[in-house]
Short mmCIF file of C-alpha atoms and ligand atoms in Angstrom, two decimals:
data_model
loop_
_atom_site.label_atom_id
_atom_site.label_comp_id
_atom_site.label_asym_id
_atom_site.label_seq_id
_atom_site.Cartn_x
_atom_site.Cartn_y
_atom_site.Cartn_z
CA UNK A 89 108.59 114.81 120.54
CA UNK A 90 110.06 114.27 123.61
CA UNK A 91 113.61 115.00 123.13
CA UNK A 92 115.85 117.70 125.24
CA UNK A 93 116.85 120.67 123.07
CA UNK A 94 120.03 121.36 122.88
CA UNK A 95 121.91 124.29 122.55
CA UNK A 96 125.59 126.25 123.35
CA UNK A 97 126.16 130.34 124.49
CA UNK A 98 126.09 133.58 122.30
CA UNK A 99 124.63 132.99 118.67
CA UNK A 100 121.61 135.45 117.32
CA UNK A 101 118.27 134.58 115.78
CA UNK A 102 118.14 136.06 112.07
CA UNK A 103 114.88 135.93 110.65
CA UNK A 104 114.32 132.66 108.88
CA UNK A 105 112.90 132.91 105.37
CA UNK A 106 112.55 129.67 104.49
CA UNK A 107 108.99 129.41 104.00
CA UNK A 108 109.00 129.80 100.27
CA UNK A 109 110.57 126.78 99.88
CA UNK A 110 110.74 124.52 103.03
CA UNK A 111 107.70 122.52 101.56
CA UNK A 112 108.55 122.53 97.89
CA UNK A 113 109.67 119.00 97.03
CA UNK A 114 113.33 118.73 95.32
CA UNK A 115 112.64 118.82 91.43
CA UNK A 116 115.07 117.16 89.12
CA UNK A 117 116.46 120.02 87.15
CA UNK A 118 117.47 119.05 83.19
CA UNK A 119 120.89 118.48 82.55
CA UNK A 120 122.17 121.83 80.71
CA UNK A 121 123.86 122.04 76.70
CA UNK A 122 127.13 123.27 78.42
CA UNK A 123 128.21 122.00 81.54
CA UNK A 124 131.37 123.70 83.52
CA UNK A 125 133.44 121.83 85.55
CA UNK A 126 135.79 123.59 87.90
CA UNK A 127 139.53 121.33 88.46
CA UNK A 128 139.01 122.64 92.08
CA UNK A 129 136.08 122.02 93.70
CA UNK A 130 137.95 121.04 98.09
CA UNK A 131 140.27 122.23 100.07
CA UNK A 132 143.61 121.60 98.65
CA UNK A 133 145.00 121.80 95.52
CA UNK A 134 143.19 121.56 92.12
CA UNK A 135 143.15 118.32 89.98
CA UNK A 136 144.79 117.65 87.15
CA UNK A 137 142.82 116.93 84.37
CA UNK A 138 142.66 113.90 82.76
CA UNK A 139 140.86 114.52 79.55
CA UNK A 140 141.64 117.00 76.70
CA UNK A 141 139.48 119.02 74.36
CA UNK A 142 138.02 117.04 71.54
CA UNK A 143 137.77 113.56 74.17
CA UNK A 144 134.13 112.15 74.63
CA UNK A 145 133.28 111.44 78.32
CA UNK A 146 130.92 109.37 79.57
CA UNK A 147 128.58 109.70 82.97
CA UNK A 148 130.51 110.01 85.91
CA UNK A 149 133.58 109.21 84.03
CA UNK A 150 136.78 110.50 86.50
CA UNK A 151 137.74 113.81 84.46
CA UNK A 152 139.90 114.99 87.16
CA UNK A 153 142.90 113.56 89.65
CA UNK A 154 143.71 115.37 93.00
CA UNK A 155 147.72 116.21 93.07
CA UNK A 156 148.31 115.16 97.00
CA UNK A 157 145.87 113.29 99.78
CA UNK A 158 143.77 116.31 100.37
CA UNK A 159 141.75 116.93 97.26
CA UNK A 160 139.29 114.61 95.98
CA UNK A 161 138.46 113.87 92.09
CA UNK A 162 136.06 114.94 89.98
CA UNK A 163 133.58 113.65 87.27
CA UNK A 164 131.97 114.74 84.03
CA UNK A 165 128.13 115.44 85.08
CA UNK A 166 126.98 114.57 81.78
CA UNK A 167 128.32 112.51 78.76
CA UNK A 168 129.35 113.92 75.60
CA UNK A 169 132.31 116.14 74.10
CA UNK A 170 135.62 118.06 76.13
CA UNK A 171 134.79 121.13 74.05
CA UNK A 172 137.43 123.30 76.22
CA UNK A 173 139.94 123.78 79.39
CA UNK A 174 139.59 127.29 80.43
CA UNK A 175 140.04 129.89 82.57
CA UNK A 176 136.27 131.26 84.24
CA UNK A 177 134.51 132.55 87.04
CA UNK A 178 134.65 130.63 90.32
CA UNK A 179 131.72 131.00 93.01
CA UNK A 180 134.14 130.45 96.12
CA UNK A 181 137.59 131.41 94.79
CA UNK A 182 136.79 134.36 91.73
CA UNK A 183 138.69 132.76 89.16
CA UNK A 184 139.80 129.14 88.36
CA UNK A 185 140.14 126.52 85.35
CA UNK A 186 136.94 124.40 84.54
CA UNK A 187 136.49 121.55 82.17
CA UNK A 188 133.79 121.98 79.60
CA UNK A 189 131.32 119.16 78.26
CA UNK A 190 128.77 119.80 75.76
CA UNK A 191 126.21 117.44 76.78
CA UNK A 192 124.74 114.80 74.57
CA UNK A 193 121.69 114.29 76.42
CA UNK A 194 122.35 110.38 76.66
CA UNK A 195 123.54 110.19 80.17
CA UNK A 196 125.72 107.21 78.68
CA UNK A 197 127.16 105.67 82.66
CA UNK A 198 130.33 105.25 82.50
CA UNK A 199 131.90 101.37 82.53
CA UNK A 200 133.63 102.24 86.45
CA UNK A 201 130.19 102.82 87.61
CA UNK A 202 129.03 99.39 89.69
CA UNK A 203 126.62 100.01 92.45
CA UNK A 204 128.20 98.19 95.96
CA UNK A 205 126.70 97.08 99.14
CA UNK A 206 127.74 98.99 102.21
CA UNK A 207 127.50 95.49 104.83
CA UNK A 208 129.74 94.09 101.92
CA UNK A 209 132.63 96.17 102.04
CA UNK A 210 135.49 96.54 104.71
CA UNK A 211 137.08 99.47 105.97
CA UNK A 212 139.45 100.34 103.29
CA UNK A 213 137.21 99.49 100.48
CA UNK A 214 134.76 101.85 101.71
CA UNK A 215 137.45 104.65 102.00
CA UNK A 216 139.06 103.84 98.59
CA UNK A 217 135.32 104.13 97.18
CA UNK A 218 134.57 107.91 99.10
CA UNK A 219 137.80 108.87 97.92
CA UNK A 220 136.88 107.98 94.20
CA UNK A 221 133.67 109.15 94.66
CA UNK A 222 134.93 112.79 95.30
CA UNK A 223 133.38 112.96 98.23
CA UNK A 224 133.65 116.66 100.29
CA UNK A 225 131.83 117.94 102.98
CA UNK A 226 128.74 119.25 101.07
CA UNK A 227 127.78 122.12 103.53
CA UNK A 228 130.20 124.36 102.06
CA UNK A 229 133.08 123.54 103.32
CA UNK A 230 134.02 121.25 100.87
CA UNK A 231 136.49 119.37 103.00
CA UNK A 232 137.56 116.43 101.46
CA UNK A 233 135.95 113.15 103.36
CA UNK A 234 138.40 110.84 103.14
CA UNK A 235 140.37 113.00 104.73
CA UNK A 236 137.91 113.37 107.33
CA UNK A 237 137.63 109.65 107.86
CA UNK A 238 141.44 109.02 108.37
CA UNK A 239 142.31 110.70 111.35
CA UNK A 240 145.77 110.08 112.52
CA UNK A 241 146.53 107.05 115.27
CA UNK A 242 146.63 108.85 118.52
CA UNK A 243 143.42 110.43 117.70
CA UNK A 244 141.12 108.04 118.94
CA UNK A 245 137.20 108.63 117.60
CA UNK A 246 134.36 107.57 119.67
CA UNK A 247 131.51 109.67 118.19
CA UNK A 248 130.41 110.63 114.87
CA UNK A 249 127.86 113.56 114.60
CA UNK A 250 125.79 114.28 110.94
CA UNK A 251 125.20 117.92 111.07
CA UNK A 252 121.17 118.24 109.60
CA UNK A 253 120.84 121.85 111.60
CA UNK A 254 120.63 123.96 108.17
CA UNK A 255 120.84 127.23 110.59
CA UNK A 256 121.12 129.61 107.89
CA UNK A 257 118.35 131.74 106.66
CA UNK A 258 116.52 130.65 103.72
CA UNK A 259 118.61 127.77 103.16
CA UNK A 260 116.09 124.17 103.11
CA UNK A 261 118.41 121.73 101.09
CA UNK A 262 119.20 119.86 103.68
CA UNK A 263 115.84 119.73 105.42
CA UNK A 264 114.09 118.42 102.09
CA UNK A 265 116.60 115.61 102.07
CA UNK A 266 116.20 114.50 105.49
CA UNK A 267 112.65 114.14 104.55
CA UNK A 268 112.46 113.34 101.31
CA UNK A 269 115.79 110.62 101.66
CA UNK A 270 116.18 109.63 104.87
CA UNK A 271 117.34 106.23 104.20
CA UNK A 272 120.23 107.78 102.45
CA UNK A 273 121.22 110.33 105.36
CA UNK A 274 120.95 106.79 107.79
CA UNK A 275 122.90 104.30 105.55
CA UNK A 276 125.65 107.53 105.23
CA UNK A 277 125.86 107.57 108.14
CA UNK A 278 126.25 103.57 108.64
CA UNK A 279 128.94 104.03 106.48
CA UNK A 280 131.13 106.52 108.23
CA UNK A 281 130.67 105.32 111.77
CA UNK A 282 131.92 101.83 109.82
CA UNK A 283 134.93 103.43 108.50
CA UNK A 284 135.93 104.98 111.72
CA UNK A 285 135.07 102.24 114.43
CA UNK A 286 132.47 103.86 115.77
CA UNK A 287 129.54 102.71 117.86
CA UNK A 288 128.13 106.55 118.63
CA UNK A 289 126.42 108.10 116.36
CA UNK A 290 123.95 111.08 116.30
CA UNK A 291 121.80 113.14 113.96
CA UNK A 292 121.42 116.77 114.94
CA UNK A 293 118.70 118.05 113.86
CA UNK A 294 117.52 122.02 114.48
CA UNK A 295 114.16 122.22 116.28
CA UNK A 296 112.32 124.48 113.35
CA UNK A 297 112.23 120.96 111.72
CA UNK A 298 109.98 119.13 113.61
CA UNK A 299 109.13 116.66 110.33
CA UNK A 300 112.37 116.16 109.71
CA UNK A 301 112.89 115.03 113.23
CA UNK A 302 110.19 112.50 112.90
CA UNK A 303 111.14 111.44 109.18
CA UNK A 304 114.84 110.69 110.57
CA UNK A 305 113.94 109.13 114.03
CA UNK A 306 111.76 106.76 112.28
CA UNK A 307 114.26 106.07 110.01
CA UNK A 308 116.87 105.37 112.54
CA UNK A 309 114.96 103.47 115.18
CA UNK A 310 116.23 100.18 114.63
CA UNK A 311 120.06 101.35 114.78
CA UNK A 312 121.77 100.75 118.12
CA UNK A 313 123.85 103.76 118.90
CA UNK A 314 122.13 106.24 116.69
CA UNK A 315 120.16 109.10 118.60
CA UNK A 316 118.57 112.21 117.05
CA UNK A 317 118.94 115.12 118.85
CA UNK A 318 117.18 118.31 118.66
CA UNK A 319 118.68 121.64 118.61
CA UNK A 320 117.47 125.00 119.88
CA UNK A 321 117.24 127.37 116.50
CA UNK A 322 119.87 129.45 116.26
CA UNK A 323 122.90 130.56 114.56
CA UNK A 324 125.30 129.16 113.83
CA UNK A 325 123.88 126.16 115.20
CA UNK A 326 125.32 124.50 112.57
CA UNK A 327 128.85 125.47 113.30
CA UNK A 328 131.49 122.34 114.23
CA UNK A 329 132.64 123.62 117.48
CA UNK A 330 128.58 124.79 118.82
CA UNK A 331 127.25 121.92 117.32
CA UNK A 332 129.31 119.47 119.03
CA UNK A 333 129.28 121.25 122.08
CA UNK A 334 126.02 121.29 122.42
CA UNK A 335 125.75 117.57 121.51
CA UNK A 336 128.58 116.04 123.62
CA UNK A 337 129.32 118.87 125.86
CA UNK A 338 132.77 118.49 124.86
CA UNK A 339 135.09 121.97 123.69
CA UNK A 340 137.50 121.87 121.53
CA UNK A 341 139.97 123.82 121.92
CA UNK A 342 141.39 127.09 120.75
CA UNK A 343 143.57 125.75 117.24
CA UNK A 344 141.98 122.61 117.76
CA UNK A 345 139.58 120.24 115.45
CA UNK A 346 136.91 118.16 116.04
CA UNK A 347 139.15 115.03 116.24
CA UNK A 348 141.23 116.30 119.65
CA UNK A 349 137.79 115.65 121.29
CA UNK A 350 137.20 112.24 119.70
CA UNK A 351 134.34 113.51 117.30
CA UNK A 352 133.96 113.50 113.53
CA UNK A 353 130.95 115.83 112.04
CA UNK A 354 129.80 115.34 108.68
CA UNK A 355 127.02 117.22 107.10
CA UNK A 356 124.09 114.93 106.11
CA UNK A 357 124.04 115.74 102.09
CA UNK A 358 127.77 114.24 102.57
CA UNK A 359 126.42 110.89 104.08
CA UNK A 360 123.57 110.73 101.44
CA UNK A 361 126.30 111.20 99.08
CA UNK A 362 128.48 108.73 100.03
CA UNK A 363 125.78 106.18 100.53
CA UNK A 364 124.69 106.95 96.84
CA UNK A 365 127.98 106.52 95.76
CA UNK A 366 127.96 102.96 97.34
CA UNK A 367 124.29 102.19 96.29
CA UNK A 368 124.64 102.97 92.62
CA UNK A 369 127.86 103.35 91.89
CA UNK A 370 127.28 106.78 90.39
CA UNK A 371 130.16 109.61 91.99
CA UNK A 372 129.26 113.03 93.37
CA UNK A 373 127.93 114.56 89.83
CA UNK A 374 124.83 115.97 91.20
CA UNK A 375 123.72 117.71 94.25
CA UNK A 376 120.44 119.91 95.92
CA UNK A 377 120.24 123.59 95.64
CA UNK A 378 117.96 126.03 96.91
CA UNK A 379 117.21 128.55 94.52
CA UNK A 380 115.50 131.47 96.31
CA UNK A 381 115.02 135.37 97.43
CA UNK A 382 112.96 137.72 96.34
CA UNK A 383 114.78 138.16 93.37
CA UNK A 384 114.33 134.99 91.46
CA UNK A 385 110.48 133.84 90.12
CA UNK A 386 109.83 130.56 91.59
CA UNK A 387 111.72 129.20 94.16
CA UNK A 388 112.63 125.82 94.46
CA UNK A 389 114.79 122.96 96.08
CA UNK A 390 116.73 121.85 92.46
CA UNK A 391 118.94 118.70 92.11
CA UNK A 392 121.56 120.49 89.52
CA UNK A 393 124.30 118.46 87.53
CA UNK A 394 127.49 120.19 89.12
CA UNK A 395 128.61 122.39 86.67
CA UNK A 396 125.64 123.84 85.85
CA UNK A 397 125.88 127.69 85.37
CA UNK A 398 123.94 129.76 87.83
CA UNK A 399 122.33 131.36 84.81
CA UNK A 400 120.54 127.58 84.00
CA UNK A 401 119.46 127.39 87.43
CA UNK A 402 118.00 130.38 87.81
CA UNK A 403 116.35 130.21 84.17
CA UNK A 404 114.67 126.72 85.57
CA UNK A 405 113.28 129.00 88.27
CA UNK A 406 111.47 131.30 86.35
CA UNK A 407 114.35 133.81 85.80
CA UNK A 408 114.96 136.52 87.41
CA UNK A 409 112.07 139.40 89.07
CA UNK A 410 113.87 142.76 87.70
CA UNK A 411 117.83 143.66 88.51
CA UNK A 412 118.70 141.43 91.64
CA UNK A 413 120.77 143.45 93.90
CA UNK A 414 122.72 140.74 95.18
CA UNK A 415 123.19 137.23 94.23
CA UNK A 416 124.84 135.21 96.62
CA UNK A 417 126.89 131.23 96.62
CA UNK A 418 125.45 129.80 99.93
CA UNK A 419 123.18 131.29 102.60
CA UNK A 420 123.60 135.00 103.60
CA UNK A 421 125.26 134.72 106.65
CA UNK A 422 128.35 132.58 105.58
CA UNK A 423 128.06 133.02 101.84
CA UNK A 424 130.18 134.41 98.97
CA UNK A 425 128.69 137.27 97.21
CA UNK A 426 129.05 136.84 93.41
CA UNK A 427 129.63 139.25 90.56
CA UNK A 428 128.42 137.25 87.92
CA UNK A 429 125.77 134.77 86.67
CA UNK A 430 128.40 133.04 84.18
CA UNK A 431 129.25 130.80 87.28
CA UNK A 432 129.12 127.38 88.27
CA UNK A 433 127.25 125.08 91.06
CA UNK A 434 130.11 123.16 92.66
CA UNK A 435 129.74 120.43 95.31
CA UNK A 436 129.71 122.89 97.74
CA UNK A 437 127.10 124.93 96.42
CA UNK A 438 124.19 124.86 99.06
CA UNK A 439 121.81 127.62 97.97
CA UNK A 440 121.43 130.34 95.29
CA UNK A 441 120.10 133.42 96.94
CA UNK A 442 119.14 136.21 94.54
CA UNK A 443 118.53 139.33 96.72
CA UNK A 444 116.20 142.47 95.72
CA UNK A 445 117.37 145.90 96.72
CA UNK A 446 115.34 145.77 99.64
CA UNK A 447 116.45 142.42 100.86
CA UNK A 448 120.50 143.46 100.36
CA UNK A 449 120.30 146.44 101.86
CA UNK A 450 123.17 147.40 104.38
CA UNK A 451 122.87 150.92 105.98
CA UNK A 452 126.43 152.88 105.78
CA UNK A 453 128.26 151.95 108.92
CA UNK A 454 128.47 154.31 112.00
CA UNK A 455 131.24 154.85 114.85
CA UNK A 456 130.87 152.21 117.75
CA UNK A 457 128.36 153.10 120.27
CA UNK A 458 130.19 150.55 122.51
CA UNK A 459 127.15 148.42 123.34
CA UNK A 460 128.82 144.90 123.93
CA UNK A 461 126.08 143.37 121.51
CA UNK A 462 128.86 142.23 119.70
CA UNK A 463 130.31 140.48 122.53
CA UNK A 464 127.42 138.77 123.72
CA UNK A 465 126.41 137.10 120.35
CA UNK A 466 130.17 135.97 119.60
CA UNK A 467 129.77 132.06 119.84
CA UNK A 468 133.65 132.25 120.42
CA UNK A 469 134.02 134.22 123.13
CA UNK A 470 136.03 136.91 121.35
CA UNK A 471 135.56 140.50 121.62
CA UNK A 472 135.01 140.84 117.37
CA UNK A 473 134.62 144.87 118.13
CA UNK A 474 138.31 145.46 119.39
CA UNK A 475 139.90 142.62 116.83
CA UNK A 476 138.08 144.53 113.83
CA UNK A 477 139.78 148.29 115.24
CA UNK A 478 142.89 146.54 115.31
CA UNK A 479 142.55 145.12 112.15
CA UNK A 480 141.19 148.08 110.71
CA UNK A 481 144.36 149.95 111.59
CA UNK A 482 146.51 147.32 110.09
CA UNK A 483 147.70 146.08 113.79
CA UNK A 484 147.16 142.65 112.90
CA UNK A 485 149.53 141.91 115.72
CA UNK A 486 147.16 142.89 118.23
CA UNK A 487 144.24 141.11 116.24
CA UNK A 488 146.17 138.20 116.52
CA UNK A 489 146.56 138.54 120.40
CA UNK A 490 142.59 138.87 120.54
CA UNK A 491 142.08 135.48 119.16
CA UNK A 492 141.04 136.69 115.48
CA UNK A 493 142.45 133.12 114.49
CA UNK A 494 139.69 131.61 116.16
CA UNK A 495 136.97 133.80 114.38
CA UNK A 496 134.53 131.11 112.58
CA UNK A 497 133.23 133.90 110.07
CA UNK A 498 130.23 133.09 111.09
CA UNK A 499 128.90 136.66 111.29
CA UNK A 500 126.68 137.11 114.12
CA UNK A 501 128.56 139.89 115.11
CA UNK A 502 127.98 141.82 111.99
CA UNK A 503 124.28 140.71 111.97
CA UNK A 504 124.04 142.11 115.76
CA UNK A 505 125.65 145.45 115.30
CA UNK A 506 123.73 148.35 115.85
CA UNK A 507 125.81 150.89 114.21
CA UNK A 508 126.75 147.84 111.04
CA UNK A 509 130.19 147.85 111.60
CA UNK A 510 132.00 146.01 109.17
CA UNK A 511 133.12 143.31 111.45
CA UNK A 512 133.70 139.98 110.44
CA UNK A 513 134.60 141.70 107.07
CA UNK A 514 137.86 143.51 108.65
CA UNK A 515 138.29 140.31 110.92
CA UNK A 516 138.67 138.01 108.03
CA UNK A 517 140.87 140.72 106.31
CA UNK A 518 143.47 140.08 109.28
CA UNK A 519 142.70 136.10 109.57
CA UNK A 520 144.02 135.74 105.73
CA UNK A 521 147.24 138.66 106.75
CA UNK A 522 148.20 136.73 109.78
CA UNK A 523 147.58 132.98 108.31
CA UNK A 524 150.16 134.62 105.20
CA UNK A 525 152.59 136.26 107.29
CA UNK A 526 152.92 132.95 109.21
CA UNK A 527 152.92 131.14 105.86
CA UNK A 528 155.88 133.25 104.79
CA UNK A 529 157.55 132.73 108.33
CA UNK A 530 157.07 128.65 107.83
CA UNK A 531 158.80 129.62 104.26
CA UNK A 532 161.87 131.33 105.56
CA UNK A 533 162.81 129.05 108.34
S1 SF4 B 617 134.02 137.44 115.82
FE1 SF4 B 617 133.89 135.76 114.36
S2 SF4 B 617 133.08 134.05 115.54
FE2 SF4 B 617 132.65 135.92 116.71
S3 SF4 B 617 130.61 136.55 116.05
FE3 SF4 B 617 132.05 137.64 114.75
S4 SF4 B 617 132.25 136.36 112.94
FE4 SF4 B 617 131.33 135.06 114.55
S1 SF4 B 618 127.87 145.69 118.45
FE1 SF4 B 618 128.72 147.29 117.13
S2 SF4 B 618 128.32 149.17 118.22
FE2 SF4 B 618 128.03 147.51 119.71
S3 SF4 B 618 130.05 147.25 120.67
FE3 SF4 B 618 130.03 145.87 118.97
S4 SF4 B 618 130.95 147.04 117.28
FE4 SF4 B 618 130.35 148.51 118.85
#
């Protein structure tokens, strides 16, 4: 394929391990007994919920209302019975309130559900429907897309950019859906540049995925406007600010989004969502998981009914390979370490890695040997070894003066580090004190 590669400065190159299941095609997983549905599954606040114990539910039945604009609803996965509202573990946030169905294995749809034709519906119709959908950014961000797709006036969009780099190790969600679904990733994507005006549109692909490439350039050669580009593998490829760098060339800047350089980046399991939710009618109930790490028996790419406990999953893998030493929500790079099995897949749940002692371990961490590796790898720019002293002393002032706000998390720095400092661990530690103390400030004014 002829295409320029495309890349942006700093980044590392973390082994890959996605050859156990990069060619495994997504199974359907069965819909569990118990289902858990967590009232907060975006950014924002949770939903109220709309059903009580003792209702029966239908099939992507709206279970759950969002309190202000950013939040998005959610829907019962399965039909049957509200058996409880209660308190339980949370992959992303440790604790939160989940609705539970018991599932009567009817998958009875729900009387809202009425599949739509994208050419058919205007601009506001397609927003009200990705609102209703519950429609977040399904990369793990779980940003809520309508949100996304109304940026303010004077932000003027010209380009939209669907984000299909999957650049963290053993993650292959996304790839398998670019392959096996293109046409929903393209009509997604029809969908969005629709909503926002837009005649530019590209699919970024990383360049460890040559079929993918292929699959989607096929897919989109009839579209004027659309271009696939392919990125140079590397982490965090996949990361707003590099990824649209390296597509556009354009920066944004320091405290800035992607809108204040006229771009809008969705990931493309969000656009095959939300042309889904069009096509059939059905809302964001169900989504792709990689289950995998040395850990679990059989890895797979798993379509899971959100809500699903982590447990099920795993159990429709095989089960577990001895005492995993680490099980983590996401890829291991960005992920969220978790403590227990008794948790749910949410919409932003992107992979299930279940690491063995030898795949977890971390050395103990050593003094800094001063090496600048840190530096060099920061896709930022920052200078992650003197912002982590700082904030290791508990001068967040100074962290703040270094930039730490502009930290992605991404974690190259920790991944680089000779001596395994704990960087972007003690970075994020001031990030959270410095967003609070400026929450409080906002607060006492
Ligand atoms: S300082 Fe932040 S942005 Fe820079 S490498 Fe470390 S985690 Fe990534
Ligand atoms: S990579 Fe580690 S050892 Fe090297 S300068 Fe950065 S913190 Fe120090």
């Amino acid at each position: 394929m002829g295409l320029k590669v495309l890349g942006f400065r700093g980044g590392v190159h973390p082994f890959h391990r996605k050859e156990s299941t990069q060619d495994k095609a997504v199974e359907r997983m069965q819909a569990p007994r118990l289902v858990y549905i967590p009232l907060q599954q975006h950014i924002g606040a949770p939903c109220e919920p709309l059903v009580k114990p003792g209702d029966r539910v239908k099939l992507g039945q709206k279970i759950g209302q969002p309190k202000g604009f950013v939040g998005a609803p959610i829907h019962a996965s399965v039909s049957g019975v509200v058996k409880d509202i209660k308190q339980m573990p949370h992959p992303t946030m440790g604790q939160g309130i989940a609705i539970v169905l018991e599932n009567d294995g009817k998958d009875e749809l729900d009387e809202s559900i009425v599949p739509r034709d994208i050419e058919a519906l205007d601009v506001d119709e397609l927003k009200g429907l990705i609102f209703e959908a519950g429609i977040v950014g399904m990369g793990g961000a779980a940003f809520p897309t309508h949100v996304k797709l109304s940026p303010p006036k004077d932000k003027k969009i010209d380009v939209v950019i669907l984000n299909g780099a999957e650049c963290e190790p053993y993650l292959t969600a996304d790839h398998r859906l670019m392959l096996e679904n293109p046409q929903d990733v393209v009509d997604g994507l029809k969908a969005i540049m629709k909503v926002l005006g837009v005649e530019r549109g590209y699919i970024a692909i990383e360049d460890n995925k040559p079929d993918a490439i292929r699959t989607i350039a096929e897919a989109t050669a009839s579209m004027p406007g659309v271009e696939v580009v392919r990125l140079r593998t590397k982490y965090p490829q996949g990361a707003e600010k590099q990824l649209i760098y390296a597509v556009t060339g354009r920066q944004v800047p320091s405290g800035g989004l992607p809108m204040d350089v006229g771009v809008v980046v969705n990931n493309v399991g969000t656009a095959a969502a939300i042309a889904r939710a069009i096509k059939t009618g059905i809302p964001l109930i169900e989504r792709i998981v990689t289950v995998t790490g040395g850990g679990v028996a059989q890895p797979k790419n798993l379509s899971v009914r959100i809500g699903t406990l982590f447990k099920d999953v795993i159990d429709a893998c095989g089960g577990l390979v001895g005492q995993p030493a680490k099980v983590v929500s996401g890829g291991p790079m960005m992920g969220i370490a978790q403590y227990t099995l008794e948790v749910p897949v949410i919409k932003g749940t992107s992979g299930i890695l279940v690491l063995t002692k030898q795949e977890a371990e971390t050395p103990d961490p050593g003094p800094c040997i001063r090496c600048g590796k840190c530096v060099d790898a920061c896709p930022m720019r920052l200078m992650p070894l003197f912002i982590s002293v700082y904030s290791l002393k508990g001068d967040y002032d100074n962290s703040e003066k270094l930039h730490a706000m502009d930290c992605i998390e991404c974690g190259c720095c920790s991944y680089i580090c000779p001596a395994k400092r704990p960087l972007v661990q003690s970075i994020r530690t001031a990030k959270r004190v410095i967003t609070e103390r400026k929450r409080r400030a906002a607060g006492a004014k």
